[in-house]
XYZ file of C-alpha atoms in Angstrom:
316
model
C 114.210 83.291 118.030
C 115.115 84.987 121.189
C 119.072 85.603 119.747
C 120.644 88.089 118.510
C 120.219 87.565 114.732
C 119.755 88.844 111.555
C 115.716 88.753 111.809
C 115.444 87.744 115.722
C 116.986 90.449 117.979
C 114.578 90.115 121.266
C 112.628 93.090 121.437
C 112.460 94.595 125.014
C 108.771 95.529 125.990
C 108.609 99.271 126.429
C 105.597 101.790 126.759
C 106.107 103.755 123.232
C 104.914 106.740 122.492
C 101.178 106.887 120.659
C 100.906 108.215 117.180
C 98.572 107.012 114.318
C 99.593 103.398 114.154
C 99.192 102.903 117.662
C 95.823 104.181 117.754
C 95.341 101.683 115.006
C 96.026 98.651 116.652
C 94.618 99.897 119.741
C 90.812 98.530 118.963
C 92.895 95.094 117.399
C 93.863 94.819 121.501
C 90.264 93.040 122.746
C 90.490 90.210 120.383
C 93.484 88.277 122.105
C 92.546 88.828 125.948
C 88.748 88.632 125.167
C 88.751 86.378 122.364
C 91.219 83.855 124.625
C 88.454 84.069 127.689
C 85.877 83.552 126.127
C 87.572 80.454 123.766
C 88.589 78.793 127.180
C 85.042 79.290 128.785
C 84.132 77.070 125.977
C 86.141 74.483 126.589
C 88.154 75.205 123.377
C 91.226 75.798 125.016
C 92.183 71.783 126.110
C 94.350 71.510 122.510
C 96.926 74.399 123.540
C 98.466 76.025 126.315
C 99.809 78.816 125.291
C 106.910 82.381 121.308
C 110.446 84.493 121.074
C 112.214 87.453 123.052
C 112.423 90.336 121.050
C 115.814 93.390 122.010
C 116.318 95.903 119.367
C 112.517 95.819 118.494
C 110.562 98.450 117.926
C 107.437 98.107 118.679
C 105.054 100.796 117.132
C 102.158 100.317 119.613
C 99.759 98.386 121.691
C 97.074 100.049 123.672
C 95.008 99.394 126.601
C 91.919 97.211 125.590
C 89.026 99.650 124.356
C 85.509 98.774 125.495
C 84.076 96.822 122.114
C 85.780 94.683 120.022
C 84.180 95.941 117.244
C 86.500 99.270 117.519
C 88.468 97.908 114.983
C 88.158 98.682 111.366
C 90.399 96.184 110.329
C 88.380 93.578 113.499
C 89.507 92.098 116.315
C 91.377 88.774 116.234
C 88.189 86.932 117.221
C 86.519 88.913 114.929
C 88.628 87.253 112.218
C 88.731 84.052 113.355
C 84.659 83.631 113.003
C 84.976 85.544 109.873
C 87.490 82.634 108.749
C 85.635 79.968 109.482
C 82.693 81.075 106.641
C 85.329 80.716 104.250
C 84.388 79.576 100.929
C 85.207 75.931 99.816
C 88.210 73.908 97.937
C 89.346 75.637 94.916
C 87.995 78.893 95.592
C 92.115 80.657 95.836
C 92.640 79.633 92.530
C 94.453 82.391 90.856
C 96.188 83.116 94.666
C 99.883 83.295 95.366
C 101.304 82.437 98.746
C 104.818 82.365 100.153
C 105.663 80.383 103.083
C 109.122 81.105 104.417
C 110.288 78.258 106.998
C 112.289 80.042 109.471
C 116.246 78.977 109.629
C 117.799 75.797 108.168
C 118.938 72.462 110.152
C 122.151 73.094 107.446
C 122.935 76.481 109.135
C 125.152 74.892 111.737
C 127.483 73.297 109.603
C 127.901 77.068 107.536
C 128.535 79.276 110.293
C 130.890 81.306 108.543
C 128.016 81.996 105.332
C 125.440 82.904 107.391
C 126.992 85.398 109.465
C 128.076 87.525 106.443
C 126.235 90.793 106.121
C 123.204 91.783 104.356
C 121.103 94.649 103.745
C 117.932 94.787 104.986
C 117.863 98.899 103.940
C 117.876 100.088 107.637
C 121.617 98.116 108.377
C 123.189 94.906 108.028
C 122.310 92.453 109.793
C 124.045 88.513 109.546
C 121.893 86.673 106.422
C 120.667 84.013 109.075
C 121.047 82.496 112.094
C 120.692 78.724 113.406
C 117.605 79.491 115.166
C 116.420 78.115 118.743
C 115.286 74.550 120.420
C 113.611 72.753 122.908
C 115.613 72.071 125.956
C 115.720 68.494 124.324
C 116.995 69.535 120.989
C 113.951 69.639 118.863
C 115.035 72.621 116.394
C 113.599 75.718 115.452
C 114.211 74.720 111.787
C 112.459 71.381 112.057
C 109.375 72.915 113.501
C 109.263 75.471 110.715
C 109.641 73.060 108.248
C 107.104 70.718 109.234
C 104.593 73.735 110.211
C 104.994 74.503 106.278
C 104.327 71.739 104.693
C 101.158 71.266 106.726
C 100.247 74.356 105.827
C 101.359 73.932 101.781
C 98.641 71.173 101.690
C 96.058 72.884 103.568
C 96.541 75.972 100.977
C 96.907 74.371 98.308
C 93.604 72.099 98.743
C 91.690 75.431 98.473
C 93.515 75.559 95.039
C 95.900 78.758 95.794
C 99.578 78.681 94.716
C 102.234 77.958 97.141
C 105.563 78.217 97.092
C 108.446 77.713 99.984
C 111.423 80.001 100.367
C 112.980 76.388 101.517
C 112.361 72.850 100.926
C 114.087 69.503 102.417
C 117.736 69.884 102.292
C 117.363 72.426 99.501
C 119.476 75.306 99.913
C 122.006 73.512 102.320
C 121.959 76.526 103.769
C 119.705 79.657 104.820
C 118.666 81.553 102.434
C 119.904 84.896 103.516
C 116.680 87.271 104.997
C 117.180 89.557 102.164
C 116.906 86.395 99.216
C 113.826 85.127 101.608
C 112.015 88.410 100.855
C 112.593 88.605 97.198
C 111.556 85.071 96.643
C 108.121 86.362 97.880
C 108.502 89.294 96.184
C 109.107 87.709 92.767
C 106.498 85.415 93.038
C 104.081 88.766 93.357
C 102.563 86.699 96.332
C 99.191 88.098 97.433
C 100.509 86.993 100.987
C 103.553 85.474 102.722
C 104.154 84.122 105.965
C 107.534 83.349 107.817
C 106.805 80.842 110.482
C 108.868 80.754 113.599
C 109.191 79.538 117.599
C 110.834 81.573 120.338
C 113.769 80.651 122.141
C 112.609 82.930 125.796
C 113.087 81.862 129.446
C 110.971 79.773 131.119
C 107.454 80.895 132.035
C 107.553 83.250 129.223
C 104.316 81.618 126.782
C 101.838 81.999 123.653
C 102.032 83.294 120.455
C 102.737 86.520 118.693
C 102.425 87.699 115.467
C 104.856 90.342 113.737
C 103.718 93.485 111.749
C 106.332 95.681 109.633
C 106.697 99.242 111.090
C 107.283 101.969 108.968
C 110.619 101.799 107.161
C 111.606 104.061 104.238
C 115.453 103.716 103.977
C 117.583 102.093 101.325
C 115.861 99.451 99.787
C 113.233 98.976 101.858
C 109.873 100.642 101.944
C 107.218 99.352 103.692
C 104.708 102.071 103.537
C 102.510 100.044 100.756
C 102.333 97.285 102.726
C 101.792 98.262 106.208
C 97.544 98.630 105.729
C 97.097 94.793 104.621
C 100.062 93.050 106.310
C 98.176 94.498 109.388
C 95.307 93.025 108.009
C 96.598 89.673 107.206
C 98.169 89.397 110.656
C 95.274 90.507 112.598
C 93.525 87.452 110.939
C 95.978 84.798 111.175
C 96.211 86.019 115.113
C 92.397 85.354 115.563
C 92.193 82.138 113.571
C 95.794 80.696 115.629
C 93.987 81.170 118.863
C 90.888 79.986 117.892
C 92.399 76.889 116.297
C 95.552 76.132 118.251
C 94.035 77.675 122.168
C 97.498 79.068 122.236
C 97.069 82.482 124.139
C 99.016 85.442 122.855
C 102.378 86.311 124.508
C 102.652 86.860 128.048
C 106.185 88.723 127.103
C 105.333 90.946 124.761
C 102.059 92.426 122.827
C 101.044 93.395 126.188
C 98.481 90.541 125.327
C 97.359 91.640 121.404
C 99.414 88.765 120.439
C 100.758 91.458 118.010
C 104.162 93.635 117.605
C 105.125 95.682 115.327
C 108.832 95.908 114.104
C 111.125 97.971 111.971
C 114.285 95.348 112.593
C 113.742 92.448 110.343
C 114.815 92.357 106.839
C 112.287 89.819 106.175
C 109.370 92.165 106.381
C 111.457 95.678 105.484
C 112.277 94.354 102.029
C 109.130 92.808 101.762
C 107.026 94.651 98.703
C 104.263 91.813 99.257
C 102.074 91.457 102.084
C 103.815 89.662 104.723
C 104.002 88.514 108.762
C 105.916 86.499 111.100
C 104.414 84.144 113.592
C 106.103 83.313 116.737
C 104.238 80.259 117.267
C 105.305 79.459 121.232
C 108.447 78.924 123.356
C 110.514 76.160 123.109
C 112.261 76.742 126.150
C 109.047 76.734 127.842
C 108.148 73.143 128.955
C 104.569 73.416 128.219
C 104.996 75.430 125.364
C 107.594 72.509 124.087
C 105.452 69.927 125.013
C 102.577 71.483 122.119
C 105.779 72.492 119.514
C 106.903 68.584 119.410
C 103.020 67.439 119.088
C 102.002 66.433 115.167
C 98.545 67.234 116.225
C 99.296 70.526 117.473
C 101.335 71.106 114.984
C 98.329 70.533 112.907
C 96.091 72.930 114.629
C 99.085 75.215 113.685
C 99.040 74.921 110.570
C 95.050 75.025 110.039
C 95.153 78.396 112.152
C 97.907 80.015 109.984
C 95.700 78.291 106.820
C 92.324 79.878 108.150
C 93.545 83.640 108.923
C 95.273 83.999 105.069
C 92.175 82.224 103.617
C 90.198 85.083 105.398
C 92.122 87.816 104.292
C 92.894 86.821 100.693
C 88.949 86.310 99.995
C 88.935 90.043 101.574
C 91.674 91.348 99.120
């Protein structure tokens, strides 16, 4: 989703300026670059090489990599991913509401003229959805999320939580707009929510990153409740994707967390739930392409996104 779009404007990496949330996910820093060694030293790393330009981002904060994982109050992202993997068994998120939002729709490109009308995400308006991105061979953005989310569905649902999709199929024909993608989460009072995506950045540019809501109080959107466990919920779903997928976090941006923070999407600024993205790779990278059009990757994809919100909603 490296466009210029309602929720994909490619964020340009800058040094910010440090205040509280940076210092925050400064200790969440080791568990991508350290976690990643340490998986490949393993030999974990032979099911994934290694997801989406960001420009009017704004990212709150990454850090230099402190000395101990263990910094972290919320943990590190390999932290969470052996945390995940104690897990209780089938069943045991009975009771547990999750939203999975499928990034784009295959029918956008036939309702050009819907999608680009203007929403509110509280900070602007931004166009209710884009087409998304695709491999160089046309393998879309839409497909992948699709497919991604029903793997997932069935993985979340065998451990007996609730799951519902903000798209299904060929059901709506079209988007929905970021703004209706939010409140379907929102109504559903989910105790976490996911919007799964795949970058659309040049060549070379690899791995995974997960999105975090910045601070937005303007309009209808106010993120403040939600910042504390959407930060959790990423941080795990970052450590259990790496683990399970051996995707390594963004070479692009994160400066290697394989986390950014964002005030630009309406997606996560309207969200009142708990809620991420996940850049999952580059499809205009070939080797990132190569894993994105794999079912068994794909798989692994889904399991990883499966095992971080397992971890965090036995936590919540």
């Amino acid at each position: 989703m490296s466009y210029v779009g309602p929720d994909f404007e490619p964020s340009q990496p800058r040094r910010p300026r440090r205040g509280p949330l940076t210092v925050a996910l400064a200790a969440l820093v080791p568990g991508a670059l350290l976690g990643w060694v340490v998986y490949e030293a393993v030999g974990g790393g032979s099911g994934g090489g290694s997801d989406r330009t960001a420009a009017a981002a704004t990212p709150s904060g990454t850090a230099p990599v402190p000395s101990s994982p263990t910094d972290s109050a919320a943990g590190s992202p390999a932290d969470d991913g052996k945390r995940a993997s104690k897990a209780p068994g089938p069943a045991s998120l009975k009771g547990k509401v999750v939203v999975i939002d499928p990034g784009h729709n295959q029918g956008n490109f036939q309702h050009t003229a819907e999608i680009n009308r203007k929403v509110d995400i509280g900070t602007n308006k931004k166009e209710c959805d884009t087409t998304g991105t695709s491999t160089n061979a046309g393998y879309t953005e839409a497909r992948f999320t699709l497919d991604v989310a029903h793997r997932l569905r069935t993985l979340l649902q065998k451990q007996g939580a609730t799951v519902k999709l903000t798209r299904d199929g060929d059901s709506p024909a079209w988007g929905p707009c970021v703004d209706q993608r939010a409140r379907i989460g929102n109504d559903a009072h989910a105790d976490a929510a996911i919007s799964i995506h795949a970058d659309g950045s040049a060549a070379g540019n690899r791995g995974f990153h997960v999105i975090l809501p910045g601070t937005v109080h303007a309009g209808a959107a106010d993120t403040r409740p939600i910042m504390g466990p959407s930060r959790d919920l990423g941080t795990r779903i970052a450590g259990t994707f790496l683990r399970d997928t051996g995707e390594p976090p963004s070479n692009y941006v994160g400066e290697g967390t394989g986390l950014v923070t964002r005030t630009d999407l309406g997606g996560l600024n309207l969200s009142t739930v708990p809620k991420v993205f996940i850049e999952c790779g580059n499809m205009r990278d070939s080797k990132d392409a190569a894993l994105l059009t794999s079912d068994a990757w794909r798989q692994k994809a889904a399991q990883g996104m499966s095992d971080g919100i397992v971890s965090f909603l036995h936590e919540s």
